[in-house]
XYZ file of C-alpha atoms in Angstrom:
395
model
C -11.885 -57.735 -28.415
C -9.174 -56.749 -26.141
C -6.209 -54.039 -26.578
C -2.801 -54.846 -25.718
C -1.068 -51.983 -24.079
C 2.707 -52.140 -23.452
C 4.629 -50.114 -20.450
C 7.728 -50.087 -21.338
C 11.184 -49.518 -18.895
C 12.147 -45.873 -19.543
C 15.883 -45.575 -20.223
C 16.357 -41.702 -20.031
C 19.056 -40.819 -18.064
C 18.037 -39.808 -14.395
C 14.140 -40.842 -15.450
C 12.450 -42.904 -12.460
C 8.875 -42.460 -13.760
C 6.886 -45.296 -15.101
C 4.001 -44.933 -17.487
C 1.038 -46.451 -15.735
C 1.312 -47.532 -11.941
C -0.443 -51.105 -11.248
C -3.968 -49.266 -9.913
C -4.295 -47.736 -13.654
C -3.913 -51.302 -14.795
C -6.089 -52.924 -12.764
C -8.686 -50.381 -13.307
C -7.878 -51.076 -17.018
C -8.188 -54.134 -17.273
C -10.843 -55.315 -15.311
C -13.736 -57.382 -17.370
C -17.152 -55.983 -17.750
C -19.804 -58.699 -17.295
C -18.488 -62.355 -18.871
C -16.801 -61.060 -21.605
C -13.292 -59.947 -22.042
C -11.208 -57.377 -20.693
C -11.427 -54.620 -22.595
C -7.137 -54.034 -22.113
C -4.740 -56.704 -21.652
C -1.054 -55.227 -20.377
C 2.411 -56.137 -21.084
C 4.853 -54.973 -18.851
C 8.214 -54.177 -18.932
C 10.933 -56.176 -16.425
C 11.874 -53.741 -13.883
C 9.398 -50.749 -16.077
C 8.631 -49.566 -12.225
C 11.793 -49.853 -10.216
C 12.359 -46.288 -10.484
C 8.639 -45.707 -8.737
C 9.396 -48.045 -6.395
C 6.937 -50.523 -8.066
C 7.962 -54.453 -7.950
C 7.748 -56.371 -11.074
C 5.072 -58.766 -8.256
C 2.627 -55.683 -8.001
C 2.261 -55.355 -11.632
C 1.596 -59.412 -11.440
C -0.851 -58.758 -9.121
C -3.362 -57.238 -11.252
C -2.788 -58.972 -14.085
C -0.088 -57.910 -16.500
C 2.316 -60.377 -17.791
C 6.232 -58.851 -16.939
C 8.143 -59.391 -20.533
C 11.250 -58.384 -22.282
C 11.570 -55.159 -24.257
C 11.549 -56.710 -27.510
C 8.188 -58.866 -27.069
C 6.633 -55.741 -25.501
C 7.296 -53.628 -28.552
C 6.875 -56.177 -30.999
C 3.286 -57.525 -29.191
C 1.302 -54.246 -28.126
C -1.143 -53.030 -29.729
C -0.590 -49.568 -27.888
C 2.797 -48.668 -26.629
C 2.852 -46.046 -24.052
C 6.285 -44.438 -22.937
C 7.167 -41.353 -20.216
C 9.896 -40.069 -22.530
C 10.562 -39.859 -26.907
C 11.475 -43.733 -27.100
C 14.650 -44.486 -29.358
C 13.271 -44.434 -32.663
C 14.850 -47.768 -33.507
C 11.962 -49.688 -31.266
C 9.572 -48.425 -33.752
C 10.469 -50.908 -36.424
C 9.382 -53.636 -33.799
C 6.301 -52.178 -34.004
C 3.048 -53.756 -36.134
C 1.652 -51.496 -38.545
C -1.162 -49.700 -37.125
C -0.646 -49.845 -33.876
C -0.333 -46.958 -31.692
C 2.271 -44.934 -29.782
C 1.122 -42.491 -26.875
C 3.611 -40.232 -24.738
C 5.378 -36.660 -24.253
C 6.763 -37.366 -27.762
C 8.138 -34.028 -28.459
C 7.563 -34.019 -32.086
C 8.590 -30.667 -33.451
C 12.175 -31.371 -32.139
C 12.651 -35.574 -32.711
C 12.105 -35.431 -36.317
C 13.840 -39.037 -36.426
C 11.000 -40.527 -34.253
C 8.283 -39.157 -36.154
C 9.620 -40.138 -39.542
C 10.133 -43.819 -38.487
C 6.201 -43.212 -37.298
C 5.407 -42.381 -40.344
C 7.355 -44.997 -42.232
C 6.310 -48.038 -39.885
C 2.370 -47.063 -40.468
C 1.906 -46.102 -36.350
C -0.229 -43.633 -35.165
C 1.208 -41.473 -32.572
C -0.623 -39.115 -29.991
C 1.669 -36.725 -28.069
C 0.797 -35.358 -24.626
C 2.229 -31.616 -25.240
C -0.178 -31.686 -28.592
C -3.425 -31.976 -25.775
C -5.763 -29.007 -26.791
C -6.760 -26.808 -24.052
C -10.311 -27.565 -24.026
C -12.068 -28.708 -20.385
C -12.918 -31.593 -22.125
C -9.700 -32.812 -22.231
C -8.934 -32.193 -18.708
C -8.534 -35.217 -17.800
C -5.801 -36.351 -20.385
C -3.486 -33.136 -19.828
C -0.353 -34.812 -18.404
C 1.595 -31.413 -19.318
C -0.584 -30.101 -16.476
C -0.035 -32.600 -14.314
C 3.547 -32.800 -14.461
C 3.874 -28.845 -14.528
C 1.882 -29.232 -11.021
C 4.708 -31.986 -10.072
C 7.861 -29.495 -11.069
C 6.524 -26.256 -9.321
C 5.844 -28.282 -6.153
C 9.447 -29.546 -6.206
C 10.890 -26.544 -7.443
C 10.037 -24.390 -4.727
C 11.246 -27.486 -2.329
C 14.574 -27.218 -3.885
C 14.774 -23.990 -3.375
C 13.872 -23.688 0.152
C 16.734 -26.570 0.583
C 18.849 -24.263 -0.849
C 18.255 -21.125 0.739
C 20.098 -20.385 4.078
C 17.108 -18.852 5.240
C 14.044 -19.868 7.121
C 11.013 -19.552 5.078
C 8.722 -18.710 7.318
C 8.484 -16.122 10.281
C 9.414 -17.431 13.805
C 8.963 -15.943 17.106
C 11.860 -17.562 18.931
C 13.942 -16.680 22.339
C 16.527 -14.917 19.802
C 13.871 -12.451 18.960
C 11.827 -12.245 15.373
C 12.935 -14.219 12.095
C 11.495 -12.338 9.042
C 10.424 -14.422 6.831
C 11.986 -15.078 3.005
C 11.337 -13.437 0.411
C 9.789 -15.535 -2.799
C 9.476 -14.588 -6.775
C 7.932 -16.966 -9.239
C 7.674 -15.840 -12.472
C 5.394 -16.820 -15.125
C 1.904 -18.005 -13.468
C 1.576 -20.713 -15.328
C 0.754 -24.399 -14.044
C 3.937 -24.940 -12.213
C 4.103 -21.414 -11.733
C 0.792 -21.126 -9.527
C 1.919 -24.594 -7.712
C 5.529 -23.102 -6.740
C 3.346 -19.852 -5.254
C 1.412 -22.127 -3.228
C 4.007 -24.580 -1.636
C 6.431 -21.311 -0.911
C 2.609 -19.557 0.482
C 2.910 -22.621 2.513
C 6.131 -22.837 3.999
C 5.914 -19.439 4.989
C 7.190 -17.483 2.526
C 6.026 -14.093 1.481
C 5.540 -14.580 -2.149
C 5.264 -12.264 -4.932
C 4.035 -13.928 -8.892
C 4.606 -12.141 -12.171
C 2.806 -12.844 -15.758
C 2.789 -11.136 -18.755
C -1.084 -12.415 -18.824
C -3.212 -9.924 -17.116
C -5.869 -12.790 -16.441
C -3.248 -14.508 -14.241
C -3.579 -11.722 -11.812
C -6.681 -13.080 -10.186
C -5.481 -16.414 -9.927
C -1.783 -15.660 -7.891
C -3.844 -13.478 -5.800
C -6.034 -15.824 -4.807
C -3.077 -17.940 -3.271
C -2.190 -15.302 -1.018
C 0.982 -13.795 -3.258
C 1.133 -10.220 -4.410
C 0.937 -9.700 -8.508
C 3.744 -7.831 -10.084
C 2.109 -6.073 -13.277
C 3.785 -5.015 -16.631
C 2.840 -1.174 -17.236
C 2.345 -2.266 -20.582
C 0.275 -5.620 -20.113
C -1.849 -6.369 -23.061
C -5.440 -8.122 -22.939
C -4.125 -10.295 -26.213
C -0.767 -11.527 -24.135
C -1.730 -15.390 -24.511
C -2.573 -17.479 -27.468
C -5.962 -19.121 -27.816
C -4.669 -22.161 -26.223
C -4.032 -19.959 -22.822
C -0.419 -19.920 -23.144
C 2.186 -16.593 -23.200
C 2.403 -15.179 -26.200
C 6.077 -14.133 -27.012
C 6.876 -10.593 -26.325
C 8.660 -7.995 -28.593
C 12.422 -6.127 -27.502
C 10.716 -3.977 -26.068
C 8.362 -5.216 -24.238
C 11.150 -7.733 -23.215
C 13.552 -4.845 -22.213
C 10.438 -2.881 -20.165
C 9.828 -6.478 -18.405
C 13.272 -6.861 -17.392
C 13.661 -3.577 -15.878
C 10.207 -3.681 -14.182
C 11.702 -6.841 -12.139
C 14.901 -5.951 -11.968
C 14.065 -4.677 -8.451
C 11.924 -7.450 -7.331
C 14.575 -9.836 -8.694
C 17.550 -8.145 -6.256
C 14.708 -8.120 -3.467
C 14.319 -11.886 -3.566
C 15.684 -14.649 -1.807
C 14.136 -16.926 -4.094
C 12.959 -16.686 -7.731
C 11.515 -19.810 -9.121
C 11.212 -19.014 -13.081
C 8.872 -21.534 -15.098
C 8.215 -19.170 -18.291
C 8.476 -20.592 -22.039
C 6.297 -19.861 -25.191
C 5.495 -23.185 -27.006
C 7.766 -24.278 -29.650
C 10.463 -21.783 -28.777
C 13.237 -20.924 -26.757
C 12.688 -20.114 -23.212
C 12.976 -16.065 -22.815
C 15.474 -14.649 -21.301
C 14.485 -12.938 -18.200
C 17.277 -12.189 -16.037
C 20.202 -10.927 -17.434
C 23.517 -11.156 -15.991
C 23.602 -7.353 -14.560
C 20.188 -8.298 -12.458
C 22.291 -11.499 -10.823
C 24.916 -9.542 -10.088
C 22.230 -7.232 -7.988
C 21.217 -9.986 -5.868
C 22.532 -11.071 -2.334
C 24.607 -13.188 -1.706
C 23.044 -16.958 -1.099
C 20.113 -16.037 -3.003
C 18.634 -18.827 -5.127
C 17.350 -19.096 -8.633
C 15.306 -22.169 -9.778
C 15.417 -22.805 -13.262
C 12.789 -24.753 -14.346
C 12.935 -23.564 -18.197
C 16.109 -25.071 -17.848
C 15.526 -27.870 -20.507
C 14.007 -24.895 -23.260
C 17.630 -22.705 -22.613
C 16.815 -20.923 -19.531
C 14.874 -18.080 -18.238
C 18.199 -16.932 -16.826
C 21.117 -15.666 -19.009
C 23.685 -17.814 -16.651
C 21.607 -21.061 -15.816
C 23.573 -23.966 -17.193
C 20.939 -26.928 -17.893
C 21.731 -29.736 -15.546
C 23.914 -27.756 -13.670
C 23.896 -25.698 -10.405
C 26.175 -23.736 -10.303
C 27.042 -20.692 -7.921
C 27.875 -17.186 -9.339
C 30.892 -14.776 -7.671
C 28.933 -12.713 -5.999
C 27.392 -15.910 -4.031
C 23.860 -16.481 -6.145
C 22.729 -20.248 -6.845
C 21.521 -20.889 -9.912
C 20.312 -24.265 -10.230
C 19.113 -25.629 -13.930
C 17.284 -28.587 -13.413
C 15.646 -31.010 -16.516
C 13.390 -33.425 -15.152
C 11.905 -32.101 -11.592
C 8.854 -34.960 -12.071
C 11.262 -37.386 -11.852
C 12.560 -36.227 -8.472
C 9.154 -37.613 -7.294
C 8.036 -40.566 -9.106
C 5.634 -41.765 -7.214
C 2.716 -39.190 -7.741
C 4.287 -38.414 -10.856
C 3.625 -41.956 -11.983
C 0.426 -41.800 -10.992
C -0.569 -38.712 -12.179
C 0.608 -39.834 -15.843
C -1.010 -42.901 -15.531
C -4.306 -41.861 -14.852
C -3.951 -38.985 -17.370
C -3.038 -42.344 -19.606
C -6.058 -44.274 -18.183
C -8.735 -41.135 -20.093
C -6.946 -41.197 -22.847
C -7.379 -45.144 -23.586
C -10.640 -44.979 -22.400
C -11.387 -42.342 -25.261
C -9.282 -44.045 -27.844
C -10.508 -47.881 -26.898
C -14.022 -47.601 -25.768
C -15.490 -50.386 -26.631
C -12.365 -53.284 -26.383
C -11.664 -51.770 -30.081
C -9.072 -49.190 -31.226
C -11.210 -46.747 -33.185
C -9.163 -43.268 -34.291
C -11.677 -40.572 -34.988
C -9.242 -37.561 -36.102
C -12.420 -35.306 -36.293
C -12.870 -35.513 -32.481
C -11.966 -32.211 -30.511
C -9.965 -34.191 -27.972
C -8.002 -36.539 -30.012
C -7.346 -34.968 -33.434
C -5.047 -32.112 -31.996
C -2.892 -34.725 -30.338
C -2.254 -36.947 -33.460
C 0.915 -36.884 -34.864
C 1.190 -39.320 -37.428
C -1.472 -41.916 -38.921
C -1.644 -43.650 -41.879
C 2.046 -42.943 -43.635
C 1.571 -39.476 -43.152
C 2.161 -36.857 -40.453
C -0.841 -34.996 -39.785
C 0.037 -32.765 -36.850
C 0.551 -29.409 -38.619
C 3.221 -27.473 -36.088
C 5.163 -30.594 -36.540
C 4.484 -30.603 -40.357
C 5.929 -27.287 -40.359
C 8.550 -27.611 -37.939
C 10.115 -31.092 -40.532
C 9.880 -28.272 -43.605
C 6.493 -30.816 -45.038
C 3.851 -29.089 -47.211
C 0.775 -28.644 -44.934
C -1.983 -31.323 -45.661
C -4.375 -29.047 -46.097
C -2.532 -27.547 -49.035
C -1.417 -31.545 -49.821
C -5.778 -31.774 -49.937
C -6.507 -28.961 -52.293
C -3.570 -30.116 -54.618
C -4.629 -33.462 -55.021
């Protein structure tokens, strides 16, 4: 047997990323011995213009270049960058399968016409944090994408050399760089500003991220009050009381005015990004300072970051709120994703065959809806549903 898997053009506003790049494909759907493929691949028209991908390299390798509504209507497995509109579902066969950064505890209207139209959805953001699943964690990936470009945008933006030069004029010191929350894109934005030059300081409310921004070269800024049980099971921040939120602002209140740059990346899954900097700690800072926003899209980490804006403040700071930094670089964004994409097929496909194990540690977290039913409990509990395993014991 052989799975069809669609790529379809993302229409996003601003999106240039492409699901799988023609290497994924080809590695996809290359036969083993005289048999079949094991994947066949539909592709949109013009899916990789924004990559920079002709419509002839996907040819190349194999995939056939359709229209939108063959692709969706044909595919066995349908795998998208962005939430697709949920009216392409109903083009969909029942059963077949829907993979992508879905976010399904916000578009409630996607995952109910999942649930109607019989398709089984994975999300990316649902990937468990297990090494296992390595492989498949796109939200890594493009978290390692957005703190390389972040701290790119803001050395663009800072009138400031980053690093120190020895010139004829005399010494340039170099800039000054805070990144806070040491997450992914957090560690990735220390070591491209460790890189240009920049003397770089990193802040988490995790103690165990201490070891790992000081192994990049940055100092750690610690919280007094740091608790061993800061971060969920999963290895993300868990959210912080008033207090502690009131003891972490004034701790970098100082660093914050210090800086030249502050790149902020922190959010706590399935809320709103926390407010960091408050509007008395901007007005502290020098004028053509920078702040990089990348919690933009959550709210902000930054009580005056507009998302999608950059705007500049009176006394002279830059606050830039950006929503899609992979897309700024589609190229290894692209790929990344796509060979994130390639594991997961490989897991869900393995022999030519669709076969959905929900009891597997890898793919069970990431389900969101199979069989009529959502089975994802955040999002369960996010669309107000009775949990399934209350549904179970009921029935």
């Amino acid at each position: 047997m052989t799975v069809v898997v669609g790529i379809p053009l993302e229409v996003r506003p601003g999106e240039t990323r492409v699901a799988m790049l023609p290497d994924s494909v080809a590695k996809l759907s290359a036969s083993k011995g005289d048999g079949d493929p094991p994947f066949r691949f539909l592709v949109e028209r013009s899916a990789g213009r924004g990559a920079h991908v002709a419509d002839s390299a996907y040819d190349v390798v194999g995939a056939e270049i359709v229209e939108a509504d063959m692709l969706w209507s044909r595919a066995d497995v349908v795998i998208t960058v962005n939430p697709p509109d949920p009216g392409l579902i109903g083009h969909m066969r029942s059963g077949s399968v829907l993979i992508g950064m879905l976010r399904s505890t916000e578009r409630h209207d996607l995952i109910r016409k999942c649930m109607e139209h019989k398709i089984s959805s994975f999300a990316f953001e649902a990937t468990p944090r297990i090494t296992r699943a390595q492989k498949i964690d796109a939200l890594s990936s493009m978290s390692t994408v957005a703190g390389y470009q972040a701290a790119l945008l803001g050395a663009g933006l800072c009138p400031k050399f980053l690093p120190m030069m020895m010139t004829a004029a005399g010494t340039i010191t170099p800039a000054r760089v805070l990144v806070i929350g040491a997450g992914v894109a957090g560690l990735q934005a220390i070591a491209t500003a460790r890189r240009l030059g920049a003397v770089v300081e990193g802040f988490d409310i995790r103690p165990a991220a201490k070891e790992q921004v000081l192994s990049l070269g940055a100092r750690f800024v610690e919280l007094p009050s740091a608790q061993e049980d800061a971060e969920t099971e999963g290895g993300y921040a868990k959210a912080l009381t008033e207090a502690q939120q009131q003891e972490q602002r004034a701790l970098l209140a100082d660093h914050i005015a210090g800086a030249d740059i502050v790149i902020t990346t922190a959010l706590v899954p399935g809320r709103p990004a926390p407010q960091i900097i408050d509007e008395p700690t901007v007005s502290r800072m020098r004028a053509g300072s920078v702040i990089i926003d990348i919690a933009a899209e959550s709210g902000g980490n930054c009580a005056l970051t507009q998302p999608g804006e950059s705007i500049v403040t009176d006394n002279g700071v830059h606050i830039e709120g950006p929503l899609n930094l992979p897309a700024q670089l589609p190229v290894h964004a692209s790929q990344m994703y796509g060979r994130n994409t390639l594991e997961l097929l490989k897991e869900l496909a393995p022999d030519g065959a669709l076969v959905i194990n929900l009891d597997d540690d890898m793919i069970g977290p990431m389900c969101i809806t199979h069989d009529w039913e959502v089975v994802h409990e955040p999002t369960r509990a996010a669309m107000n549903l009775e949990s399934s395993a209350a549904t179970e014991s009921s029935s």
